Amino acid sequence: MQDYGADFSVVYDKYWSGFSTNYAPLLRQFLEERLALPPGRPRRLVDLCCGNGRLTAHFAAAGWQVTGLDRSPAMLERAAANNLEAVKAGAVRLVEADAASFRLEGRSHAVVSTFDALNHLDSLDTLAACFGCVRASLVAGGIFIFDLNTRQSLHRWTDHSVQEEPDATIIRNGLFVPEIGKAWLEIKGFLRQADGSYRAFREMMFNTVFDLAAVRAALLAAGFGAVETFRGGAALEPTQDPEAERRVFFVATAP
């Protein structure tokens, strides 16, 4: 997984929280309908690669007990700030760990990873290791939901943009190299500080293109039973041709 600096975590929290915020209610409804847990029974979730903790906050506000896991200390600081009361109440626990090598005490009813976080893993072997960790974290009947950028999406990363905000200038330079199945995105710019000065920041992130049939096979090899694919939107709609989508959601159930 990738780590991120303090200034970038501020920029991310302020300008790129929309995906997790928008999908959180949809994913919660999907999980609650699928799991059908009795009223009053504790519901436990792992927010894998939780970032700034916006999805964590939504589930905690709905009564879930949430473990937010991320490799980046800076992102976990943002997550703590966005979940202050829930952390104090014990409804949210934040853990610094790598998605491909974590171990948690106890088991959860669901694990969710959003905004193509798992594309940041560098190989199918690393992704498979992540799946093993997730499977070990779930109860029988537990559900793992995650989304991936597909090749259809990542070939659009070759682009350049400048975003001007009142307190930041954000420059993005992207490149997709189809021969090796990798996309890179340089994000840099200037962030206004409390004293009115501006400080430069720069982050480089990558996405790996995964063969989606191989992803399905890796989930089954990790011990999951049913594996389904969905396209995103106002609702999760099943798709039989995930490679044709720009973004695909996997739903894997532990037997």
Short mmCIF file of C-alpha atoms in Angstrom, two decimals:
data_model
loop_
_atom_site.label_atom_id
_atom_site.label_comp_id
_atom_site.label_asym_id
_atom_site.label_seq_id
_atom_site.Cartn_x
_atom_site.Cartn_y
_atom_site.Cartn_z
CA MET A 1 0.00 0.00 0.00
CA GLN A 2 0.96 3.63 -0.36
CA ASP A 3 1.61 6.16 2.37
CA TYR A 4 0.68 9.84 2.16
CA GLY A 5 1.94 13.05 3.71
CA ALA A 6 0.13 15.44 6.03
CA ASP A 7 -0.58 18.18 3.47
CA PHE A 8 -1.93 15.73 0.91
CA SER A 9 -4.19 14.18 3.55
CA VAL A 10 -5.71 17.64 4.10
CA VAL A 11 -6.23 18.12 0.35
CA TYR A 12 -7.72 14.64 0.02
CA ASP A 13 -10.07 15.16 2.95
CA LYS A 14 -11.30 18.48 1.62
CA TYR A 15 -11.65 17.77 -2.08
CA TRP A 16 -11.79 14.00 -2.67
CA SER A 17 -14.09 12.68 0.03
CA GLY A 18 -17.07 12.51 -2.30
CA PHE A 19 -16.73 8.90 -3.44
CA SER A 20 -16.75 7.33 0.02
CA THR A 21 -19.35 9.79 1.31
CA ASN A 22 -21.69 9.12 -1.61
CA TYR A 23 -21.32 5.34 -1.59
CA ALA A 24 -21.46 4.83 2.19
CA PRO A 25 -25.31 4.84 2.44
CA LEU A 26 -25.63 2.55 -0.59
CA LEU A 27 -23.10 0.05 0.74
CA ARG A 28 -24.60 0.10 4.23
CA GLN A 29 -28.08 -0.60 2.87
CA PHE A 30 -26.70 -3.41 0.71
CA LEU A 31 -24.90 -4.99 3.66
CA GLU A 32 -27.79 -4.67 6.08
CA GLU A 33 -30.16 -6.30 3.60
CA ARG A 34 -27.74 -9.11 2.78
CA LEU A 35 -26.63 -9.81 6.35
CA ALA A 36 -30.14 -9.50 7.83
CA LEU A 37 -28.79 -9.40 11.38
CA PRO A 38 -31.41 -9.46 14.18
CA PRO A 39 -32.31 -6.03 15.60
CA GLY A 40 -30.12 -5.05 18.52
CA ARG A 41 -27.32 -7.42 17.61
CA PRO A 42 -23.90 -5.72 17.30
CA ARG A 43 -22.76 -5.15 13.72
CA ARG A 44 -19.02 -5.04 13.13
CA LEU A 45 -17.26 -3.60 10.09
CA VAL A 46 -13.67 -3.22 8.94
CA ASP A 47 -13.12 -0.15 6.76
CA LEU A 48 -10.04 -1.36 4.88
CA CYS A 49 -7.80 1.47 3.65
CA CYS A 50 -10.10 3.83 5.51
CA GLY A 51 -8.23 6.99 4.52
CA ASN A 52 -9.87 10.02 6.08
CA GLY A 53 -12.56 7.93 7.75
CA ARG A 54 -15.64 9.42 6.09
CA LEU A 55 -17.17 6.01 5.36
CA THR A 56 -16.18 4.92 8.88
CA ALA A 57 -18.13 7.88 10.27
CA HIS A 58 -21.27 7.01 8.31
CA PHE A 59 -21.36 3.41 9.52
CA ALA A 60 -20.56 4.42 13.12
CA ALA A 61 -23.40 6.95 13.09
CA ALA A 62 -25.72 4.13 12.00
CA GLY A 63 -24.76 2.02 15.01
CA TRP A 64 -21.99 -0.15 13.57
CA GLN A 65 -18.80 -0.90 15.47
CA VAL A 66 -16.06 0.03 13.01
CA THR A 67 -12.36 -0.70 12.76
CA GLY A 68 -10.69 1.71 10.35
CA LEU A 69 -7.41 0.36 9.00
CA ASP A 70 -4.86 2.30 6.98
CA ARG A 71 -1.12 2.34 6.42
CA SER A 72 -0.81 6.14 6.41
CA PRO A 73 -0.41 7.86 9.81
CA ALA A 74 -1.42 11.16 8.21
CA MET A 75 -4.66 9.70 6.89
CA LEU A 76 -5.38 8.08 10.25
CA GLU A 77 -4.99 11.50 11.89
CA ARG A 78 -7.67 12.82 9.54
CA ALA A 79 -9.84 9.79 10.31
CA ALA A 80 -9.47 10.44 14.03
CA ALA A 81 -10.45 14.08 13.55
CA ASN A 82 -13.51 13.02 11.54
CA ASN A 83 -14.59 10.47 14.18
CA LEU A 84 -13.72 12.19 17.46
CA GLU A 85 -16.84 11.32 19.43
CA ALA A 86 -17.13 7.79 18.03
CA VAL A 87 -13.50 7.07 18.94
CA LYS A 88 -14.08 8.38 22.47
CA ALA A 89 -17.21 6.23 22.79
CA GLY A 90 -15.39 3.12 21.59
CA ALA A 91 -17.55 2.77 18.47
CA VAL A 92 -14.56 3.39 16.19
CA ARG A 93 -11.09 1.92 16.48
CA LEU A 94 -8.29 3.08 14.17
CA VAL A 95 -5.42 0.75 13.31
CA GLU A 96 -2.20 1.49 11.42
CA ALA A 97 -1.47 -1.57 9.29
CA ASP A 98 -0.85 -2.75 5.74
CA ALA A 99 -3.78 -4.15 3.78
CA ALA A 100 -1.74 -7.16 2.64
CA SER A 101 -0.44 -8.26 6.04
CA PHE A 102 -2.88 -7.24 8.78
CA ARG A 103 -4.30 -9.33 11.60
CA LEU A 104 -7.15 -8.14 13.80
CA GLU A 105 -8.57 -9.41 17.07
CA GLY A 106 -12.04 -10.81 16.67
CA ARG A 107 -14.06 -11.16 13.49
CA SER A 108 -16.40 -8.79 11.69
CA HIS A 109 -19.60 -9.14 9.72
CA ALA A 110 -18.26 -7.12 6.80
CA VAL A 111 -15.11 -5.65 5.31
CA VAL A 112 -15.40 -2.73 2.90
CA SER A 113 -12.71 -1.04 0.80
CA THR A 114 -13.66 1.87 -1.44
CA PHE A 115 -12.38 4.35 -4.03
CA ASP A 116 -10.15 1.80 -5.82
CA ALA A 117 -7.86 1.56 -2.79
CA LEU A 118 -6.86 -2.01 -3.66
CA ASN A 119 -5.60 -0.90 -7.08
CA HIS A 120 -2.70 0.56 -5.07
CA LEU A 121 -1.44 -2.96 -4.37
CA ASP A 122 1.45 -3.73 -6.69
CA SER A 123 0.69 -7.26 -7.89
CA LEU A 124 -1.88 -10.03 -7.95
CA ASP A 125 0.15 -11.89 -5.32
CA THR A 126 -0.10 -8.90 -2.98
CA LEU A 127 -3.82 -8.61 -3.68
CA ALA A 128 -4.23 -12.32 -2.91
CA ALA A 129 -2.40 -11.81 0.40
CA CYS A 130 -4.87 -9.03 1.20
CA PHE A 131 -7.77 -11.38 0.43
CA GLY A 132 -6.35 -13.92 2.88
CA CYS A 133 -6.19 -11.30 5.63
CA VAL A 134 -9.76 -10.22 4.90
CA ARG A 135 -11.09 -13.77 4.93
CA ALA A 136 -9.46 -14.37 8.33
CA SER A 137 -11.22 -11.25 9.63
CA LEU A 138 -14.76 -12.31 8.69
CA VAL A 139 -17.35 -14.40 10.47
CA ALA A 140 -19.06 -17.21 8.58
CA GLY A 141 -21.48 -15.54 6.21
CA GLY A 142 -19.51 -12.29 6.35
CA ILE A 143 -19.29 -10.09 3.27
CA PHE A 144 -16.32 -8.38 1.60
CA ILE A 145 -17.08 -5.48 -0.77
CA PHE A 146 -14.44 -3.58 -2.71
CA ASP A 147 -14.20 -1.68 -5.97
CA LEU A 148 -11.47 -1.64 -8.59
CA ASN A 149 -10.57 0.61 -11.47
CA THR A 150 -10.52 -1.49 -14.63
CA ARG A 151 -8.36 -1.14 -17.72
CA GLN A 152 -11.22 0.85 -19.25
CA SER A 153 -10.79 3.44 -16.51
CA LEU A 154 -7.03 3.53 -16.14
CA HIS A 155 -6.25 4.22 -19.78
CA ARG A 156 -7.95 7.59 -19.14
CA TRP A 157 -5.32 8.46 -16.53
CA THR A 158 -3.02 9.84 -19.23
CA ASP A 159 -4.06 13.43 -18.72
CA HIS A 160 -3.14 16.77 -17.16
CA SER A 161 -5.33 19.08 -15.09
CA VAL A 162 -5.08 22.11 -12.81
CA GLN A 163 -7.60 22.69 -10.02
CA GLU A 164 -7.74 26.15 -8.44
CA GLU A 165 -9.34 26.42 -5.00
CA PRO A 166 -9.46 29.31 -2.51
CA ASP A 167 -6.84 27.64 -0.31
CA ALA A 168 -5.04 25.34 -2.73
CA THR A 169 -3.74 24.84 -6.23
CA ILE A 170 -3.77 21.18 -7.28
CA ILE A 171 -1.96 19.93 -10.39
CA ARG A 172 -2.46 16.39 -11.68
CA ASN A 173 -0.30 14.64 -14.26
CA GLY A 174 -1.31 11.09 -15.17
CA LEU A 175 0.22 8.34 -17.29
CA PHE A 176 -1.01 4.85 -18.17
CA VAL A 177 1.46 2.29 -19.54
CA PRO A 178 -0.67 -0.54 -20.98
CA GLU A 179 2.30 -2.80 -21.68
CA ILE A 180 2.95 -3.26 -17.96
CA GLY A 181 -0.57 -2.61 -16.67
CA LYS A 182 0.33 0.33 -14.46
CA ALA A 183 -0.97 3.87 -14.17
CA TRP A 184 0.73 6.70 -12.29
CA LEU A 185 -0.70 9.96 -11.05
CA GLU A 186 1.47 12.80 -9.82
CA ILE A 187 -0.48 15.15 -7.56
CA LYS A 188 1.27 18.32 -6.54
CA GLY A 189 0.53 21.92 -5.74
CA PHE A 190 0.38 24.46 -2.97
CA LEU A 191 -1.70 24.43 0.19
CA ARG A 192 -2.53 27.58 2.14
CA GLN A 193 -1.32 27.48 5.76
CA ALA A 194 -2.90 29.06 8.84
CA ASP A 195 -0.55 32.07 8.65
CA GLY A 196 -1.54 32.80 5.05
CA SER A 197 1.60 31.39 3.47
CA TYR A 198 1.56 28.54 0.95
CA ARG A 199 3.46 25.27 1.23
CA ALA A 200 4.23 22.97 -1.66
CA PHE A 201 3.18 19.32 -1.58
CA ARG A 202 3.73 16.42 -3.95
CA GLU A 203 2.51 12.84 -3.98
CA MET A 204 2.92 10.08 -6.54
CA MET A 205 0.33 7.32 -6.59
CA PHE A 206 -0.05 4.29 -8.81
CA ASN A 207 -2.81 1.91 -9.82
CA THR A 208 -2.32 -1.66 -10.97
CA VAL A 209 -4.52 -3.16 -13.66
CA PHE A 210 -5.83 -6.51 -12.46
CA ASP A 211 -7.28 -9.19 -14.69
CA LEU A 212 -10.75 -9.47 -13.20
CA ALA A 213 -11.07 -13.20 -13.81
CA ALA A 214 -7.82 -13.63 -11.87
CA VAL A 215 -9.24 -11.47 -9.07
CA ARG A 216 -12.26 -13.76 -8.85
CA ALA A 217 -10.00 -16.82 -8.78
CA ALA A 218 -7.87 -15.28 -6.02
CA LEU A 219 -10.97 -14.64 -3.91
CA LEU A 220 -12.06 -18.26 -4.27
CA ALA A 221 -8.54 -19.47 -3.47
CA ALA A 222 -8.58 -17.33 -0.30
CA GLY A 223 -11.62 -19.24 0.94
CA PHE A 224 -14.55 -17.15 -0.20
CA GLY A 225 -17.66 -18.85 -1.54
CA ALA A 226 -19.93 -16.84 -3.80
CA VAL A 227 -18.22 -14.03 -5.74
CA GLU A 228 -20.38 -11.46 -7.56
CA THR A 229 -19.56 -8.41 -9.68
CA PHE A 230 -21.55 -5.19 -9.88
CA ARG A 231 -21.37 -1.88 -11.68
CA GLY A 232 -21.67 1.24 -9.55
CA GLY A 233 -24.18 4.06 -9.82
CA ALA A 234 -27.34 4.97 -7.95
CA ALA A 235 -27.54 1.26 -7.08
CA LEU A 236 -25.26 -1.74 -7.36
CA GLU A 237 -26.33 -3.53 -10.55
CA PRO A 238 -25.02 -7.01 -11.41
CA THR A 239 -22.73 -7.21 -14.42
CA GLN A 240 -21.67 -10.32 -16.29
CA ASP A 241 -18.98 -8.43 -18.22
CA PRO A 242 -16.97 -6.55 -15.58
CA GLU A 243 -14.07 -5.84 -17.97
CA ALA A 244 -16.44 -3.62 -19.98
CA GLU A 245 -17.01 -1.36 -16.97
CA ARG A 246 -14.79 1.52 -15.89
CA ARG A 247 -15.25 0.58 -12.23
CA VAL A 248 -16.41 -2.73 -10.84
CA PHE A 249 -17.52 -3.75 -7.34
CA PHE A 250 -16.75 -7.24 -6.10
CA VAL A 251 -18.94 -8.82 -3.43
CA ALA A 252 -17.44 -11.96 -1.89
CA THR A 253 -19.15 -13.99 0.84
CA ALA A 254 -17.38 -16.13 3.43
CA PRO A 255 -18.96 -19.61 3.65
#
